[in-house]
Coordinates of C-alpha atoms and ligand atoms in Angstrom, one line a residue:
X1 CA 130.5 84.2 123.2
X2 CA 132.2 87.6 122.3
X3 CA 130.6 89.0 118.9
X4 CA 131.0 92.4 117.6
X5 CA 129.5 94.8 120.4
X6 CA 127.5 96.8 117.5
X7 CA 125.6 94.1 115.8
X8 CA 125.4 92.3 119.3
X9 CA 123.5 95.3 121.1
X10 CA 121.2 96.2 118.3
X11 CA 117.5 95.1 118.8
X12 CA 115.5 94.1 115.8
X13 CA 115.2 96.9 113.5
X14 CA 111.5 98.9 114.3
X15 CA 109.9 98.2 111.0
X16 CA 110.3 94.0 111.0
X17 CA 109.1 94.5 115.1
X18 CA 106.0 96.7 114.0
X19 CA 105.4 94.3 111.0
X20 CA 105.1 91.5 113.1
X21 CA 102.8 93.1 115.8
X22 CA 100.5 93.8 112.8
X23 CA 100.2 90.2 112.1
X24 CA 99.8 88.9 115.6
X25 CA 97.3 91.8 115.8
X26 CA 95.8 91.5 112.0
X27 CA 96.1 95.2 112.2
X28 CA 96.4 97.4 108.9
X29 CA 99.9 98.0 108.8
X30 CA 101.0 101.6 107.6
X31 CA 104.3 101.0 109.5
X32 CA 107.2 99.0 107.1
X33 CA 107.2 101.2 104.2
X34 CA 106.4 99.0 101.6
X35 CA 103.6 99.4 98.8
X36 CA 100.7 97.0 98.7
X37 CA 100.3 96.6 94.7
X38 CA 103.5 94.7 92.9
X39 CA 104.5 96.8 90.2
X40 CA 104.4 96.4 86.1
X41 CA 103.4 93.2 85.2
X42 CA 105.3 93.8 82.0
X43 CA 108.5 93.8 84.3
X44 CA 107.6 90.3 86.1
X45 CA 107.1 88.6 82.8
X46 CA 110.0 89.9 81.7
X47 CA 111.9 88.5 84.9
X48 CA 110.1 85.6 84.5
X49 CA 111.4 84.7 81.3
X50 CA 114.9 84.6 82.3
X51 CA 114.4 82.2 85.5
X52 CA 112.7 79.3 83.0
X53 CA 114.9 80.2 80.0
X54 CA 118.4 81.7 81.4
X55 CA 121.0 82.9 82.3
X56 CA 120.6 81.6 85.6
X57 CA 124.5 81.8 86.6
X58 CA 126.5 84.4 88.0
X59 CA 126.3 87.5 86.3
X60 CA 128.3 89.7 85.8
X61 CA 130.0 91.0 89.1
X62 CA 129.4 95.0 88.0
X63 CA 125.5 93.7 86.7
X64 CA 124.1 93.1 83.5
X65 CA 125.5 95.0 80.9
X66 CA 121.7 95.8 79.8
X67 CA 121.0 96.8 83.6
X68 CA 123.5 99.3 83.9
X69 CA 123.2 100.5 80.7
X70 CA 119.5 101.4 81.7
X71 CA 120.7 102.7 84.4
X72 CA 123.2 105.4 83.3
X73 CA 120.4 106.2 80.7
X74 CA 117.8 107.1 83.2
X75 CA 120.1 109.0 85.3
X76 CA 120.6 111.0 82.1
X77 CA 117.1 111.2 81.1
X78 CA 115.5 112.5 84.2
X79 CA 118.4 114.3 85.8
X80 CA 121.1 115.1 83.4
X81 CA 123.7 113.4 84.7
X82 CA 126.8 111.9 82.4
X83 CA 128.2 108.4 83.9
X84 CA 129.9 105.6 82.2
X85 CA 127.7 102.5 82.3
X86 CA 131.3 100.3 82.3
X87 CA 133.0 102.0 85.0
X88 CA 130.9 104.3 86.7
X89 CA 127.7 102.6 87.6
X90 CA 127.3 99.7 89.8
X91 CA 124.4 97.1 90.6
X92 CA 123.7 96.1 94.2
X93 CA 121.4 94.2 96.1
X94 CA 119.1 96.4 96.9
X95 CA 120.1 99.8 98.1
X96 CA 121.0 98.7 101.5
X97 CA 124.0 96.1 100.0
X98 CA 124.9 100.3 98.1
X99 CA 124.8 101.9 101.6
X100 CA 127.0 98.6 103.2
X101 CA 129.4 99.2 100.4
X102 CA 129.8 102.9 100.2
X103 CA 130.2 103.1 103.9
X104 CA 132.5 100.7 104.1
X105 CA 134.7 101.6 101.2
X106 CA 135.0 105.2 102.3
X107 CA 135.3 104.9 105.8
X108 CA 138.2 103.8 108.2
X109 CA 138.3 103.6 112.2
X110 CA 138.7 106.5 113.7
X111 CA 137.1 108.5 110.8
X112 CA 134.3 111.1 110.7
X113 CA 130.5 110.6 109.2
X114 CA 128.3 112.9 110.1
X115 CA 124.2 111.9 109.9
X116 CA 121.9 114.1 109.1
X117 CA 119.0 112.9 111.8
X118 CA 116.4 112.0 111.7
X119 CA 118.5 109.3 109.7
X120 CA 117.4 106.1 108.4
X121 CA 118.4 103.4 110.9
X122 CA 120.7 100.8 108.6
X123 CA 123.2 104.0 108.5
X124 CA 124.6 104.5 111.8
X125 CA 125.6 100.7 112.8
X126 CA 127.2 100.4 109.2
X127 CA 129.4 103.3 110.3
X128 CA 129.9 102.3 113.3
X129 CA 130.8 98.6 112.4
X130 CA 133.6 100.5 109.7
X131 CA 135.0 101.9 113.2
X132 CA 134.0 105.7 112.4
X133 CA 132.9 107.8 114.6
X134 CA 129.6 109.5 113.9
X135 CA 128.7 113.1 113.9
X136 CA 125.1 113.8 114.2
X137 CA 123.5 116.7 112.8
X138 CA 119.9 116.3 114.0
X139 CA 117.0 118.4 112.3
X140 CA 114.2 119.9 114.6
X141 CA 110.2 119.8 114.0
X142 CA 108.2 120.9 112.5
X143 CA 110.1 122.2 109.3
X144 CA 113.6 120.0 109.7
X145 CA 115.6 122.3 107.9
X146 CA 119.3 122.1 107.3
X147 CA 121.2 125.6 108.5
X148 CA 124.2 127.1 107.6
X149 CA 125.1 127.0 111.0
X150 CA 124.3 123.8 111.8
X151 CA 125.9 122.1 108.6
X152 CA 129.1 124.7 109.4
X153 CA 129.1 123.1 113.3
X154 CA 128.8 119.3 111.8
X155 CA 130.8 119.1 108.6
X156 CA 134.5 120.2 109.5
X157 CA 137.8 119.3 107.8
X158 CA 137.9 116.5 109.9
X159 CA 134.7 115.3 107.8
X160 CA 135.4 112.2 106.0
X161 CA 131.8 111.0 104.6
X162 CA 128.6 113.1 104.5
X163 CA 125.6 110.8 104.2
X164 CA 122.1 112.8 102.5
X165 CA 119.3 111.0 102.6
X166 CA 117.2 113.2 100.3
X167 CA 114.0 112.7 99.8
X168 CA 114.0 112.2 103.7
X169 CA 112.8 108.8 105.4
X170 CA 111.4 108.8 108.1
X171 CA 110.1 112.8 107.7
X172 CA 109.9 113.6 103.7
X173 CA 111.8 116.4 103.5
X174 CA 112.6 117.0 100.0
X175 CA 115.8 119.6 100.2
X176 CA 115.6 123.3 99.0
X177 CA 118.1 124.5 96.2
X178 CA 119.3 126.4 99.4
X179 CA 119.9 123.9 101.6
X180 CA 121.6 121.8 99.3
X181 CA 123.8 124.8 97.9
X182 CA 124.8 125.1 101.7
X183 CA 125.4 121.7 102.6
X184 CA 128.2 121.5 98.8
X185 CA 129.3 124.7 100.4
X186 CA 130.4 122.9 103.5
X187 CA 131.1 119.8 101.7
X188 CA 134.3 121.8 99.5
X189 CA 135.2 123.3 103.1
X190 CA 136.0 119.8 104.5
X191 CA 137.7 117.1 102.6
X192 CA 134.3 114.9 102.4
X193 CA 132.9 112.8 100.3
X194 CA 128.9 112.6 100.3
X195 CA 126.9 109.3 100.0
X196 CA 123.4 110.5 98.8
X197 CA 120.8 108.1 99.7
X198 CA 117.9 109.3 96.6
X199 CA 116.2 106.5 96.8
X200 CA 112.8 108.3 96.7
X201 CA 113.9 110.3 93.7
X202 CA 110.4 109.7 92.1
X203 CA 108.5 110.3 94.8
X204 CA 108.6 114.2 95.4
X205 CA 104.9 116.3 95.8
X206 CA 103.2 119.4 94.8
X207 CA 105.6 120.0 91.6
X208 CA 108.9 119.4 93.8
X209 CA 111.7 118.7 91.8
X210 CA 113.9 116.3 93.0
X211 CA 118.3 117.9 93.0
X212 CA 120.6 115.3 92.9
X213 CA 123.1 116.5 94.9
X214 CA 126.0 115.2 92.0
X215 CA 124.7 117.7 90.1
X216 CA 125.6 120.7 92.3
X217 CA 128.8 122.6 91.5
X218 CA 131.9 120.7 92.3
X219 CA 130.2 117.9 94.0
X220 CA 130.0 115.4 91.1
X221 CA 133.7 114.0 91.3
X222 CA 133.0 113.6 95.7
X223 CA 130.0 112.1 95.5
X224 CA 128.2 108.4 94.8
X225 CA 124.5 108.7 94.5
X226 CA 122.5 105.5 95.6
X227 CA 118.8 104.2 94.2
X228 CA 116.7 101.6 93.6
X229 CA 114.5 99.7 91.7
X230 CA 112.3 98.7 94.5
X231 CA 111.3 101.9 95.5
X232 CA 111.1 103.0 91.3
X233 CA 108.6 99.9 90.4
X234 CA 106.9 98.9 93.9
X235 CA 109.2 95.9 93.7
X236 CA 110.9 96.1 97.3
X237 CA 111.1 92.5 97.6
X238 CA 113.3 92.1 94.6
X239 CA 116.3 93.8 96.0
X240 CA 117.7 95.2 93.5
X241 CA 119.5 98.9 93.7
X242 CA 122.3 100.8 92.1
X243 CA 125.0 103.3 93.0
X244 CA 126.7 105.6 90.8
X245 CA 129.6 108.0 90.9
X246 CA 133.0 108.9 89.5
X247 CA 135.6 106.2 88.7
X248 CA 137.9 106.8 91.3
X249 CA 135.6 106.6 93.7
X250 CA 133.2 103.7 91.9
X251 CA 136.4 101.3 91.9
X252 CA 136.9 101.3 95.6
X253 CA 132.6 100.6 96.0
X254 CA 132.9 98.0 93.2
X255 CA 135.8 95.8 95.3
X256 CA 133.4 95.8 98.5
X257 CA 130.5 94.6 96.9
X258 CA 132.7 91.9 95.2
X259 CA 133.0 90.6 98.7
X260 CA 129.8 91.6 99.9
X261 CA 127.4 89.8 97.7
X262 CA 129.3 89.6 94.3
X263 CA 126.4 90.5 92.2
X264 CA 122.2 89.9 91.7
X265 CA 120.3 87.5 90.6
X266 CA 120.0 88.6 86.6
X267 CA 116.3 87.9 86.4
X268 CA 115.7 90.5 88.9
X269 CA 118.5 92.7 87.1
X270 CA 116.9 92.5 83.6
X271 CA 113.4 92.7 84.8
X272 CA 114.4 95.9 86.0
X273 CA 116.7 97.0 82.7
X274 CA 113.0 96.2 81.0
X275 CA 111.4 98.6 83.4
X276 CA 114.1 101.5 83.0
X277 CA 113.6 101.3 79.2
X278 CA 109.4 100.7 78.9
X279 CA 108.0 101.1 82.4
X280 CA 108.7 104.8 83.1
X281 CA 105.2 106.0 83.3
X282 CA 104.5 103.9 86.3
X283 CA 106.9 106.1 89.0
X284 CA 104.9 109.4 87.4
X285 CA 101.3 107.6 88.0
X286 CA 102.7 106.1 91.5
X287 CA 103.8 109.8 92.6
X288 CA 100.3 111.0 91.6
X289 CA 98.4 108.4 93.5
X290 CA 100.7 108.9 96.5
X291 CA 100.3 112.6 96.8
X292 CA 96.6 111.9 96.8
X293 CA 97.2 109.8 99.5
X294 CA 99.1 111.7 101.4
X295 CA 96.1 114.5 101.4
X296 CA 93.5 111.8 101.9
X297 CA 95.5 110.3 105.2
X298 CA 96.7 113.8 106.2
X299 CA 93.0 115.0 106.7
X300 CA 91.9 112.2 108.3
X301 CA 94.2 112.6 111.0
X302 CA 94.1 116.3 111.6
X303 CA 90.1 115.2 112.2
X304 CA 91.5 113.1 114.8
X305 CA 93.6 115.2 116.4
X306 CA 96.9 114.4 114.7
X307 CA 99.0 117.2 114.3
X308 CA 99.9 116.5 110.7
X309 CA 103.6 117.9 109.3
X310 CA 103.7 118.8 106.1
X311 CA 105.0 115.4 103.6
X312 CA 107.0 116.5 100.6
X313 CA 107.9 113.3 99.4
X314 CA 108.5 109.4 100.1
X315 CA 106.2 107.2 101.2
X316 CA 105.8 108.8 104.8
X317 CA 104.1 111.5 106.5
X318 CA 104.8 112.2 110.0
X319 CA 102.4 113.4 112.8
X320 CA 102.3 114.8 116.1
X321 CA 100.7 112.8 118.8
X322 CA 101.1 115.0 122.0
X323 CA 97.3 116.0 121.8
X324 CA 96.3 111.9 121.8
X325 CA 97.0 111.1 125.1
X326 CA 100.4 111.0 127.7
X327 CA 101.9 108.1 125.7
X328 CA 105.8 108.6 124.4
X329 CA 106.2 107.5 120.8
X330 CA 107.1 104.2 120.9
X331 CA 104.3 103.3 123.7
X332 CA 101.7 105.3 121.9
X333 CA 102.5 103.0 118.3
X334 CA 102.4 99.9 120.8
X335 CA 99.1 100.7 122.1
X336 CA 98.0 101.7 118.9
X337 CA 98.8 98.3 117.7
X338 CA 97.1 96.3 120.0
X339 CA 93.8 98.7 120.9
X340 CA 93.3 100.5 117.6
X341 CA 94.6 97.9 115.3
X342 CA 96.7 100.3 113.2
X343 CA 100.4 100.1 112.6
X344 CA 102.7 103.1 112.6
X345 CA 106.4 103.6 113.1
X346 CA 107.9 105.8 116.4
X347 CA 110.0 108.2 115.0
X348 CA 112.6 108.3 118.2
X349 CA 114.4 105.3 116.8
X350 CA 115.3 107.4 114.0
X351 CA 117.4 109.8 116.7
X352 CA 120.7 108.8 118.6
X353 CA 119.4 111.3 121.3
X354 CA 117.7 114.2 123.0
X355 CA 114.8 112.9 120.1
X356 CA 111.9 114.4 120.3
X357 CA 109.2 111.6 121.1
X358 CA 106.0 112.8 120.2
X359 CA 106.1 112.3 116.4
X360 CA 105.3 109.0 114.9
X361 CA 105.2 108.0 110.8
X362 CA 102.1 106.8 108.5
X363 CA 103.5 104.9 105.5
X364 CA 100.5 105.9 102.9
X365 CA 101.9 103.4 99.9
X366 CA 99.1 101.8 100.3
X367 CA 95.6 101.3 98.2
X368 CA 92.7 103.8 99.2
X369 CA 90.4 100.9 100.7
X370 CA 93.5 100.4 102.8
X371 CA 93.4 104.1 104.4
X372 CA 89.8 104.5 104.7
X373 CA 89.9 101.0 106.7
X374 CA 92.9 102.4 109.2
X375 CA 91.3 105.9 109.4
X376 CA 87.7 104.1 110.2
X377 CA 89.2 102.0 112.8
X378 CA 91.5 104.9 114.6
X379 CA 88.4 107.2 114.7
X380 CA 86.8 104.2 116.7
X381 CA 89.4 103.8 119.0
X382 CA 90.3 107.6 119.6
X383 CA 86.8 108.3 120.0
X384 CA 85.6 105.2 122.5
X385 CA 86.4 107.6 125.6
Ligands
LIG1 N1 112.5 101.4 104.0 C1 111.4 100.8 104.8 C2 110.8 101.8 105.7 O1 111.4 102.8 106.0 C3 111.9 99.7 105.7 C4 112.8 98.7 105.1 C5 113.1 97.7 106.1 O2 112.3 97.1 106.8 N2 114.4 97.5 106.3 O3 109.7 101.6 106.2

């Protein structure tokens, strides 16, 4: 059999592996970030509505006109950005369809990406499936900070995409002004265009505001900016996400996706245009809950000897583990699994190399009863000798 050597070497992605050790394990599962309450009720009612009474055929292959209405409004609303709902906005299924269609509508073989790592682990085989070669820019602990230098080194006129995943998964790094200003500053050095992964736009702590990097000087008319309802509403399942950007660059996105997956299934589509319009309180009361999370799981694993990094947004906090024992990441989560019944996700998979493997991820999306439970059962388990 000969298949394409990418998709044929890659193993199964970390968070569906961990997910299922936690069921064959029943262990509480703060790996796969995914919340553990559905989001507004309102929302499913309204979704429900349209699968009993219609439309039920294809929509639209841009997405509802109501959807992406709501969705330039938003993007407005909380951020002050201008784009045309017609033209400028497109609805995917779910943000990873946005990231398969940027990538491939931007990139051609032999062209340059550079990743800012640690990098979210759908990027890199995308890129590498369009034929691009990929330049990693790779971030070091505790602080992951993007440099001057480091950006200047990475992003050269050879530079054809820049991907930002900002807020940061796996580490939740939520950018400086700074950093951002310097990473547009080597953007208009290089011909590039930047694909800015903001799917945890919401989900920024301790008064952070979250910069979309369109916003920054210049960088509006070379960049698409990707998000998503499932992250927005706790809705991950529904798979539905968006991507928005100028119109020259929009048209080229739009004739991917055509072939990708066409378009989403409108109840899911105007269950979210619902949510955009009368739901907007829930992200703010979700970011509140989740910051108190954070602090709640963040103590409780300093007790335990965690060496806690500092969590400025997403879902995620990340911890170091070289006081727990001789274990490398990925062994130490395996273990942890199996003995300590408590998922968590090894962040070397998140690295194409020299990775730093003593740093593992908490997902804290999850209800209080939930944390207490994990944090009960590690304390057993680190403490039984
Ligand atoms: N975004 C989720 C996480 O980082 C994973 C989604 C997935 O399983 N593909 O945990």
């Amino acid at each position: 059999m000969s298949a394409n050597p990418v998709f044929a070497g890659l193993p199964t992605t970390i968070f569906t592996t961990m997910s299922a050790l936690a069921n064959k394990h029943q262990a509480v599962n703060l790996g796969q970030g995914f919340p553990d309450r559905d989001g507004p009720e309102s929302m499913r009612a309204a979704a429900a509505k349209v699968l009993m009474e219609g439309p039920n055929q294809y929509p639209p292959m841009r997405g509802m006109p109501q959807l992406r209405q709501a969705i330039a409004a938003h993007a407005l609303r909380l951020h002050g950005l201008t784009y045309d709902a017609e033209s400028e906005v497109l609805v995917t299924t779910g943000a990873t369809e946005a990231l398969t269609d940027t990538l491939f509508a931007f990139l051609s073989p032999g062209d340059e990406i550079v990743l800012i790592e640690p990098a979210f682990d759908v990027y890199r085989p995308l890129a590498l499936a369009a034929g691009a070669v990929v330049k990693s820019l790779t971030l070091s602990p505790p602080h992951w900070r993007l440099t001057p230098e480091a950006l200047k080194a990475a992003i050269t006129p050879r530079t054809r995409v820049v991907l930002l995943n900002n807020p940061n998964n796996p580490v939740g790094r939520v950018f400086t002004p700074e950093e951002l200003n310097d990473l547009a500053d080597a953007v208009r050095a290089s011909n590039a265009v930047v694909i800015a992964d903001e799917v945890y736009e919401h989900l920024t702590f301790d008064d952070r505001k979250h910069i979309c990097f369109s916003s920054l000087p210049g960088m509006r008319e070379r960049t698409v900016r990707i998000g998503s309802a499932g992250k927005i509403f706790s809705l991950t399942g529904w798979r539905v996400g968006w991507v928005m950007g100028p119109k020259a660059l929009m048209d080229v996105v739009t004739n991917v996706h055509q072939f990708v997956t066409f378009a989403t299934p409108p109840a899911q589509q105007l269950g979210v245009a619902h949510g955009l319009t009368h739901e907007m309180e829930f992200p703010l009361r979700l970011c509140r809950e989740l910051q108190d999370n954070r602090d709640f799981l963040a103590e409780g694993l300093s007790r335990l000897g965690f060496d806690v990094l500092p969590a400025q947004g997403t879902y995620f906090l990340t911890a170091g583990i070289g006081k727990l024992g001789a274990d490398k990441d990925r062994a130490f989560c395996e273990r942890m699994v199996v003995e300590g019944g408590v998922a968590a996700i090894p962040l070397s998979p998140f690295f194409s190399g020299g990775t730093p493997d003593i740093y593992v991820r908490f997902a804290f999306c999850k209800q209080r009863a939930v944390l207490e439970e994990a944090l009960a059962r590690l304390k057993a388990y680190f403490n039984q000798g």
